Amino acid sequence: QVQLAESGGGLVQAGGSLRLSCVASGRTFGYYVMGWFRRPPGKEREFVAAISRTDDSTNYADSVKGRFTISRDNAKNTVYLQMNSLKPEDAGVYYCAAALYGGVTLRGDRYDYWGPGTQVTVSS
C-alpha cells in the first residue's frame, strides 16, 4: 500500500513556473513507476508525465514537452514536476500516481495508487 500526497499547486501568471511535489508513504517507493496526470476544468483526466523506477526513462505528453520536467528522489520518497512557461490550458487538478508494474505508461488504468490532487490555476 502506498499513500501519495501532492503539494505545490497554486495561482501563477501565464509564462510563470511552479514545482509540484508528491511524497509517498512506505519504504517501497523505488518499486513504483511514478506519473503525473491532470484534470482540466470540465475535461477528462489526461496524462502529463511519467518516470521509471530508477530515473532513467521518462515519458511526456506532447503538450508539455520542453516545458515540464519530471524527476524523483527515491531517498526522499518524492517525485517532482517542474512546470515552466505555464499556459492557461495547463490549469487543472494535478494528481500523482504510482504503478507497481510496467513501464512509463501514459495509461491511467495502469496506475495503482493516486493522490488527492493539487490545484493549479494559470491566469492569462
Coordinates of C-alpha atoms in Angstrom, one line a residue:
Q1 CA 0.0 0.0 0.0
V2 CA 1.2 3.5 -0.9
Q3 CA -0.3 6.8 0.1
L4 CA 0.5 9.8 -2.0
A5 CA 0.3 13.5 -1.2
E6 CA 0.8 16.3 -3.7
S7 CA 1.8 19.9 -2.9
G8 CA 3.0 23.0 -4.7
G9 CA -0.1 23.9 -6.6
G10 CA -1.4 27.5 -6.7
L11 CA -2.1 30.5 -8.8
V12 CA 0.5 31.7 -11.3
Q13 CA 0.5 34.0 -14.3
A14 CA 0.9 32.7 -17.8
G15 CA 4.6 32.3 -18.5
G16 CA 5.4 31.5 -14.9
S17 CA 6.6 28.4 -13.2
L18 CA 5.5 26.0 -10.4
R19 CA 7.1 23.0 -8.9
L20 CA 4.8 20.2 -7.8
S21 CA 5.9 17.6 -5.3
C22 CA 4.4 14.3 -4.4
V23 CA 5.5 12.5 -1.2
A24 CA 4.8 8.7 -0.9
S25 CA 4.5 6.8 2.3
G26 CA 6.2 3.5 2.9
R27 CA 9.6 2.0 2.2
T28 CA 9.0 0.7 -1.3
F29 CA 8.8 3.9 -3.3
G30 CA 11.6 2.7 -5.6
Y31 CA 9.4 -0.2 -6.7
Y32 CA 7.0 2.2 -8.5
V33 CA 6.8 3.9 -11.7
M34 CA 5.5 7.4 -10.9
G35 CA 3.3 9.5 -13.1
W36 CA 1.6 12.9 -13.1
F37 CA -1.9 13.4 -14.5
R38 CA -4.2 16.4 -14.6
R39 CA -7.8 17.1 -15.0
P40 CA -8.5 20.4 -16.7
P41 CA -11.8 22.1 -15.8
G42 CA -14.7 20.4 -17.5
K43 CA -12.5 17.8 -19.1
E44 CA -11.3 14.2 -18.7
R45 CA -8.2 13.3 -16.8
E46 CA -5.1 13.3 -19.0
F47 CA -1.6 12.1 -18.8
V48 CA 1.2 14.6 -18.2
A49 CA 4.5 12.8 -17.5
A50 CA 5.9 9.6 -16.1
I51 CA 9.3 8.4 -14.8
S52 CA 10.8 5.0 -14.3
R53 CA 11.8 3.4 -11.0
T54 CA 15.4 4.3 -11.4
D55 CA 15.0 7.7 -13.1
D56 CA 16.5 6.5 -16.4
S57 CA 13.4 6.8 -18.5
T58 CA 10.7 9.4 -18.8
N59 CA 7.6 10.0 -20.9
Y60 CA 5.8 13.2 -21.6
A61 CA 2.6 14.3 -23.2
D62 CA 3.2 16.3 -26.4
S63 CA 1.5 19.3 -24.9
V64 CA 4.1 19.7 -22.1
K65 CA 7.3 18.5 -23.8
G66 CA 10.1 21.0 -23.4
R67 CA 8.3 22.9 -20.7
F68 CA 7.7 20.3 -17.9
T69 CA 10.3 18.1 -16.3
I70 CA 9.6 15.1 -14.1
S71 CA 12.1 13.9 -11.6
R72 CA 12.3 11.7 -8.5
D73 CA 14.4 11.3 -5.4
N74 CA 14.0 7.8 -4.1
A75 CA 15.8 8.6 -0.9
K76 CA 13.1 11.2 -0.1
N77 CA 10.2 9.1 -1.5
T78 CA 9.3 12.1 -3.6
V79 CA 8.5 12.8 -7.3
Y80 CA 8.6 16.3 -8.7
L81 CA 7.0 18.1 -11.6
Q82 CA 8.8 21.3 -12.6
M83 CA 6.4 23.3 -14.8
N84 CA 7.8 26.2 -16.8
S85 CA 6.3 28.6 -19.3
L86 CA 2.8 27.8 -18.0
K87 CA -0.2 28.4 -20.2
P88 CA -3.8 28.9 -19.2
E89 CA -4.5 25.5 -20.7
D90 CA -2.2 23.9 -18.2
A91 CA -4.7 24.7 -15.4
G92 CA -6.4 21.9 -13.6
V93 CA -6.1 19.5 -10.7
Y94 CA -2.8 17.7 -10.8
Y95 CA -2.5 14.2 -9.5
C96 CA 0.5 11.9 -8.9
A97 CA 0.1 8.2 -9.3
A98 CA 2.1 5.1 -8.7
A99 CA 2.3 2.0 -10.8
L100 CA 3.8 -1.2 -9.4
Y101 CA 4.0 -3.0 -12.8
G102 CA 5.0 -1.9 -16.3
G103 CA 6.9 1.0 -17.7
V104 CA 6.5 4.7 -18.1
T105 CA 2.9 4.3 -19.3
L106 CA 0.5 7.1 -20.1
R107 CA -2.5 4.8 -19.3
G108 CA -4.2 5.9 -16.2
D109 CA -5.6 2.4 -15.6
R110 CA -2.1 1.0 -15.2
Y111 CA -1.6 3.1 -12.0
D112 CA -2.5 1.5 -8.7
Y113 CA -2.4 4.4 -6.3
W114 CA -3.4 8.1 -6.6
G115 CA -3.0 11.2 -4.6
P116 CA -5.9 13.6 -3.8
G117 CA -4.6 16.2 -6.2
T118 CA -3.4 19.8 -6.1
Q119 CA -5.0 22.7 -7.9
V120 CA -3.0 24.7 -10.5
T121 CA -4.5 27.9 -11.8
V122 CA -2.9 29.9 -14.6
S123 CA -4.1 33.4 -15.2
S124 CA -3.8 34.9 -18.7

